[in-house]
Amino acid sequence: MTILLLARHGQTPSNAQGLLDTAVPGPSLTELGRQQAQALADAIAHQPVRTIWASNQTRAQETAEPAAAQFGLPVGVLPGLREVDAGDMEMANDRPSVDRYLHALGEWMQGRFDVRMPGGELGYDVIERYDRAIEDAVSAVSSDDGAVLVVSHGAIIRTWATVRAQNLEPGYGSRNPLSNTGVVVLEGDPERGWNAVQWMDQAIGGPEVSADGADGPAADPAPLDVTSAAEAAEAFAVGTEPDTTDITDGEDDAYTRWRTRAGG
């Protein structure tokens, strides 16, 4: 069984300004973002990471570099891991534009993949290209041969993990944010499917590297029309949800608990 670590990149200037900045190659990390990247590497140093992958966006590759140095591994680049294209809302930070972006994500997390991001991608295409990228990322690791680190982006991680984790209900990622260097941990493989083990929504390095809310729109919950009425009509429970305890809640934090379960 492969352990899949889906880590969101560190903070960028666009995150700090609340911008929907999704184009390739995109911005570099802020100084805080670089600190978050190092904290990510330190936090997973005990894990049996066999391969490291990042999207073709600068911020993801820069976030992966400290972990690559830690493990002595190269960073493979998979364009399919890139962020969900903001389309007509690119570089906007006004509330209506952000809500339109999040609304499309929320629709996809409910299984309505025929919805198109305004001026951007169809849900079907987003899930398909991320599926292919994850298959490529895990293909070099045998099912009992350790962990794969994927450094990607907030909106796409929340969407794909909600859709593909068999133990998460529809819309789960709409309600649960993912701050810079938050990590979603899954176990399984592309053939038999994935189960979510942990949804660590805050920066994995703890409060010392928290962006204090300056994580960008990809960390925001979806608008209420997706997360309340639609979910009340359609959501169903398919298993036990992962432990979503904030990882910054003291020594016995969620990351420590996950590490113990994973044998680290």
Short mmCIF file of C-alpha atoms in Angstrom, two decimals:
data_model
loop_
_atom_site.label_atom_id
_atom_site.label_comp_id
_atom_site.label_asym_id
_atom_site.label_seq_id
_atom_site.Cartn_x
_atom_site.Cartn_y
_atom_site.Cartn_z
CA MET A 1 0.00 0.00 0.00
CA THR A 2 1.49 3.31 -1.11
CA ILE A 3 1.41 6.36 1.15
CA LEU A 4 0.59 9.45 -0.91
CA LEU A 5 1.52 12.79 0.65
CA LEU A 6 -0.26 15.63 -1.14
CA ALA A 7 1.34 18.85 0.09
CA ARG A 8 0.22 22.32 -0.87
CA HIS A 9 3.03 24.71 -1.80
CA GLY A 10 4.35 27.45 0.47
CA GLN A 11 3.09 31.02 0.53
CA THR A 12 3.53 33.29 -2.50
CA PRO A 13 3.09 37.06 -2.85
CA SER A 14 -0.17 36.40 -4.70
CA ASN A 15 -1.42 34.29 -1.78
CA ALA A 16 -0.67 37.16 0.58
CA GLN A 17 -2.72 39.49 -1.67
CA GLY A 18 -5.59 37.04 -2.04
CA LEU A 19 -5.16 36.76 -5.82
CA LEU A 20 -6.39 33.93 -8.02
CA ASP A 21 -2.96 33.45 -9.60
CA THR A 22 -3.10 30.10 -11.41
CA ALA A 23 -1.11 30.64 -14.63
CA VAL A 24 2.11 28.76 -15.41
CA PRO A 25 4.84 29.29 -14.27
CA GLY A 26 3.49 31.65 -11.61
CA PRO A 27 5.27 33.39 -8.73
CA SER A 28 8.09 32.27 -6.46
CA LEU A 29 7.73 31.78 -2.72
CA THR A 30 7.84 34.54 -0.14
CA GLU A 31 10.38 34.33 2.67
CA LEU A 32 7.65 32.77 4.81
CA GLY A 33 6.93 30.34 2.00
CA ARG A 34 10.57 29.23 2.00
CA GLN A 35 10.42 28.72 5.75
CA GLN A 36 7.26 26.66 5.29
CA ALA A 37 8.99 24.54 2.64
CA GLN A 38 11.86 23.77 5.00
CA ALA A 39 9.42 22.97 7.80
CA LEU A 40 7.63 20.55 5.47
CA ALA A 41 10.91 18.78 4.73
CA ASP A 42 11.75 18.56 8.43
CA ALA A 43 8.29 17.23 9.32
CA ILE A 44 8.42 14.31 6.88
CA ALA A 45 12.12 13.48 7.32
CA HIS A 46 11.31 10.18 9.06
CA GLN A 47 8.96 8.97 6.33
CA PRO A 48 10.05 6.42 3.68
CA VAL A 49 9.79 8.87 0.79
CA ARG A 50 10.89 7.19 -2.45
CA THR A 51 9.97 9.79 -5.06
CA ILE A 52 9.20 13.52 -5.06
CA TRP A 53 7.06 15.29 -7.63
CA ALA A 54 5.88 18.84 -8.23
CA SER A 55 3.73 20.65 -10.75
CA ASN A 56 5.19 22.81 -13.51
CA GLN A 57 4.53 25.90 -11.41
CA THR A 58 7.47 27.61 -9.74
CA ARG A 59 6.03 27.71 -6.25
CA ALA A 60 5.48 23.95 -6.13
CA GLN A 61 8.99 23.16 -7.35
CA GLU A 62 10.56 25.58 -4.86
CA THR A 63 8.53 24.04 -2.04
CA ALA A 64 9.74 20.57 -3.01
CA GLU A 65 13.44 21.50 -3.04
CA PRO A 66 14.17 21.24 0.72
CA ALA A 67 12.55 17.80 0.86
CA ALA A 68 14.53 16.73 -2.20
CA ALA A 69 17.74 17.80 -0.47
CA GLN A 70 16.64 16.01 2.71
CA PHE A 71 16.11 12.69 0.91
CA GLY A 72 18.76 13.05 -1.78
CA LEU A 73 16.13 12.72 -4.51
CA PRO A 74 15.39 14.70 -7.67
CA VAL A 75 12.16 16.62 -8.09
CA GLY A 76 10.17 15.21 -10.99
CA VAL A 77 7.87 17.66 -12.77
CA LEU A 78 4.37 16.62 -13.83
CA PRO A 79 2.32 19.37 -15.54
CA GLY A 80 -0.90 17.56 -14.63
CA LEU A 81 -0.33 18.50 -10.98
CA ARG A 82 -0.84 22.21 -11.74
CA GLU A 83 -3.51 24.33 -10.09
CA VAL A 84 -7.08 24.57 -11.36
CA ASP A 85 -7.13 27.30 -14.01
CA ALA A 86 -9.04 30.33 -12.75
CA GLY A 87 -10.16 31.19 -16.30
CA ASP A 88 -12.06 34.47 -16.41
CA MET A 89 -11.17 35.19 -12.77
CA GLU A 90 -7.39 34.99 -13.23
CA MET A 91 -5.57 37.53 -11.00
CA ALA A 92 -8.81 38.70 -9.40
CA ASN A 93 -9.21 39.01 -5.64
CA ASP A 94 -12.71 40.46 -5.29
CA ARG A 95 -15.21 38.36 -3.38
CA PRO A 96 -17.58 37.63 -6.29
CA SER A 97 -14.72 36.33 -8.45
CA VAL A 98 -13.32 34.19 -5.66
CA ASP A 99 -16.79 32.78 -4.97
CA ARG A 100 -17.26 31.88 -8.65
CA TYR A 101 -13.98 29.97 -8.57
CA LEU A 102 -14.82 28.18 -5.34
CA HIS A 103 -18.35 27.45 -6.54
CA ALA A 104 -17.02 25.47 -9.51
CA LEU A 105 -14.73 23.49 -7.21
CA GLY A 106 -17.66 22.75 -4.92
CA GLU A 107 -19.76 21.51 -7.84
CA TRP A 108 -16.97 19.12 -8.86
CA MET A 109 -16.65 17.86 -5.30
CA GLN A 110 -20.34 16.97 -5.49
CA GLY A 111 -19.69 14.93 -8.63
CA ARG A 112 -21.00 17.47 -11.15
CA PHE A 113 -17.99 17.24 -13.45
CA ASP A 114 -19.81 18.69 -16.46
CA VAL A 115 -19.60 22.13 -14.82
CA ARG A 116 -16.97 24.35 -16.43
CA MET A 117 -14.88 26.89 -14.57
CA PRO A 118 -15.91 30.19 -16.23
CA GLY A 119 -13.39 30.61 -19.04
CA GLY A 120 -11.46 27.58 -17.82
CA GLU A 121 -11.52 23.80 -17.45
CA LEU A 122 -14.30 21.24 -17.23
CA GLY A 123 -14.39 19.20 -14.06
CA TYR A 124 -13.95 16.00 -16.07
CA ASP A 125 -10.72 17.32 -17.56
CA VAL A 126 -9.35 18.46 -14.20
CA ILE A 127 -9.88 15.09 -12.53
CA GLU A 128 -8.60 13.17 -15.56
CA ARG A 129 -5.31 15.06 -15.83
CA TYR A 130 -4.69 14.79 -12.09
CA ASP A 131 -5.48 11.07 -12.19
CA ARG A 132 -2.85 10.61 -14.90
CA ALA A 133 -0.29 12.64 -12.97
CA ILE A 134 -0.82 10.64 -9.77
CA GLU A 135 -0.56 7.37 -11.70
CA ASP A 136 2.78 8.54 -13.11
CA ALA A 137 3.97 9.68 -9.68
CA VAL A 138 3.27 6.36 -7.96
CA SER A 139 4.22 4.08 -10.86
CA ALA A 140 7.87 3.78 -9.78
CA VAL A 141 6.96 2.78 -6.21
CA SER A 142 5.76 -0.72 -5.42
CA SER A 143 2.63 -1.00 -3.30
CA ASP A 144 4.64 -1.84 -0.17
CA ASP A 145 7.64 0.34 -0.89
CA GLY A 146 6.99 3.56 0.97
CA ALA A 147 5.73 7.05 0.35
CA VAL A 148 5.39 9.44 -2.57
CA LEU A 149 5.56 13.19 -1.94
CA VAL A 150 3.54 15.30 -4.37
CA VAL A 151 3.80 19.08 -4.01
CA SER A 152 0.82 20.66 -5.69
CA HIS A 153 -1.87 23.27 -5.09
CA GLY A 154 -4.74 23.96 -2.74
CA ALA A 155 -7.77 23.88 -5.02
CA ILE A 156 -6.72 20.83 -7.01
CA ILE A 157 -5.66 18.83 -3.94
CA ARG A 158 -8.92 19.55 -2.12
CA THR A 159 -10.96 18.66 -5.20
CA TRP A 160 -9.13 15.51 -6.26
CA ALA A 161 -8.79 14.11 -2.74
CA THR A 162 -12.51 14.60 -2.11
CA VAL A 163 -13.43 12.90 -5.38
CA ARG A 164 -10.98 10.00 -5.15
CA ALA A 165 -10.80 9.19 -1.42
CA GLN A 166 -13.32 6.41 -0.92
CA ASN A 167 -13.93 7.30 2.73
CA LEU A 168 -14.78 10.98 2.17
CA GLU A 169 -18.32 12.18 1.53
CA PRO A 170 -19.08 14.45 -1.44
CA GLY A 171 -18.23 18.06 -0.70
CA TYR A 172 -15.78 17.22 2.08
CA GLY A 173 -13.06 19.47 0.67
CA SER A 174 -15.52 22.35 0.26
CA ARG A 175 -15.83 22.60 4.03
CA ASN A 176 -12.21 21.81 4.90
CA PRO A 177 -9.53 24.28 3.84
CA LEU A 178 -5.88 23.62 3.05
CA SER A 179 -3.41 26.29 4.11
CA ASN A 180 0.04 26.70 2.59
CA THR A 181 2.03 23.48 3.26
CA GLY A 182 -1.04 21.75 4.59
CA VAL A 183 -0.90 18.04 3.75
CA VAL A 184 -3.52 15.47 2.78
CA VAL A 185 -2.33 11.90 3.36
CA LEU A 186 -3.87 9.00 1.45
CA GLU A 187 -3.15 5.28 1.34
CA GLY A 188 -3.86 2.91 -1.52
CA ASP A 189 -3.07 2.83 -5.22
CA PRO A 190 -4.69 3.89 -8.52
CA GLU A 191 -6.10 0.42 -9.22
CA ARG A 192 -7.75 -0.34 -5.88
CA GLY A 193 -8.44 3.24 -4.93
CA TRP A 194 -7.42 5.62 -2.15
CA ASN A 195 -8.47 6.26 1.43
CA ALA A 196 -7.75 9.47 3.29
CA VAL A 197 -5.68 8.99 6.43
CA GLN A 198 -5.15 12.61 7.41
CA TRP A 199 -6.30 16.07 6.32
CA MET A 200 -3.83 18.44 7.93
CA ASP A 201 -5.37 21.76 7.03
CA GLN A 202 -2.76 24.03 8.62
CA ALA A 203 0.92 24.58 7.78
CA ILE A 204 2.66 21.38 8.77
CA GLY A 205 5.42 23.29 10.57
CA GLY A 206 2.96 24.62 13.13
CA PRO A 207 2.10 28.17 14.25
CA GLU A 208 5.68 29.39 13.78
CA VAL A 209 5.21 29.24 10.00
CA SER A 210 1.49 29.96 9.80
CA ALA A 211 0.43 32.58 7.26
CA ASP A 212 -2.32 33.73 9.65
CA GLY A 213 -4.99 33.63 6.97
CA ALA A 214 -2.83 34.99 4.12
CA ASP A 215 -2.98 31.65 2.30
CA GLY A 216 -4.86 32.75 -0.80
CA PRO A 217 -8.35 31.87 -2.08
CA ALA A 218 -7.49 28.18 -2.58
CA ALA A 219 -7.63 27.82 1.21
CA ASP A 220 -11.18 29.20 1.46
CA PRO A 221 -14.36 27.14 1.96
CA ALA A 222 -16.81 27.03 -0.94
CA PRO A 223 -19.85 29.34 -0.98
CA LEU A 224 -22.79 28.24 1.15
CA ASP A 225 -25.01 27.27 -1.79
CA VAL A 226 -22.64 24.39 -2.46
CA THR A 227 -21.69 23.41 1.07
CA SER A 228 -25.13 23.51 2.66
CA ALA A 229 -28.22 23.01 0.49
CA ALA A 230 -26.58 20.80 -2.12
CA GLU A 231 -24.81 18.70 0.46
CA ALA A 232 -27.95 18.27 2.53
CA ALA A 233 -29.63 16.81 -0.55
CA GLU A 234 -26.82 14.68 -1.90
CA ALA A 235 -24.07 13.96 0.62
CA PHE A 236 -23.72 10.44 1.94
CA ALA A 237 -21.30 8.83 4.39
CA VAL A 238 -19.13 6.06 2.95
CA GLY A 239 -16.80 5.32 5.83
CA THR A 240 -14.82 6.86 8.61
CA GLU A 241 -13.52 10.33 7.93
CA PRO A 242 -9.82 10.97 8.58
CA ASP A 243 -8.64 12.72 11.70
CA THR A 244 -8.90 16.42 10.87
CA THR A 245 -7.54 17.74 14.15
CA ASP A 246 -5.51 20.90 13.70
CA ILE A 247 -1.83 19.91 13.69
CA THR A 248 -0.89 22.93 15.78
CA ASP A 249 -2.75 21.81 18.91
CA GLY A 250 0.25 20.93 21.06
CA GLU A 251 2.74 18.09 21.41
CA ASP A 252 0.15 15.38 20.83
CA ASP A 253 -0.82 16.90 17.50
CA ALA A 254 -2.42 15.31 14.47
CA TYR A 255 0.85 14.95 12.62
CA THR A 256 2.38 13.03 15.52
CA ARG A 257 -0.66 10.76 15.64
CA TRP A 258 -0.50 10.10 11.91
CA ARG A 259 3.25 9.46 12.10
CA THR A 260 2.66 6.86 14.80
CA ARG A 261 -0.02 5.11 12.75
CA ALA A 262 2.20 5.15 9.66
CA GLY A 263 5.08 3.54 11.54
CA GLY A 264 7.37 6.56 11.46
#
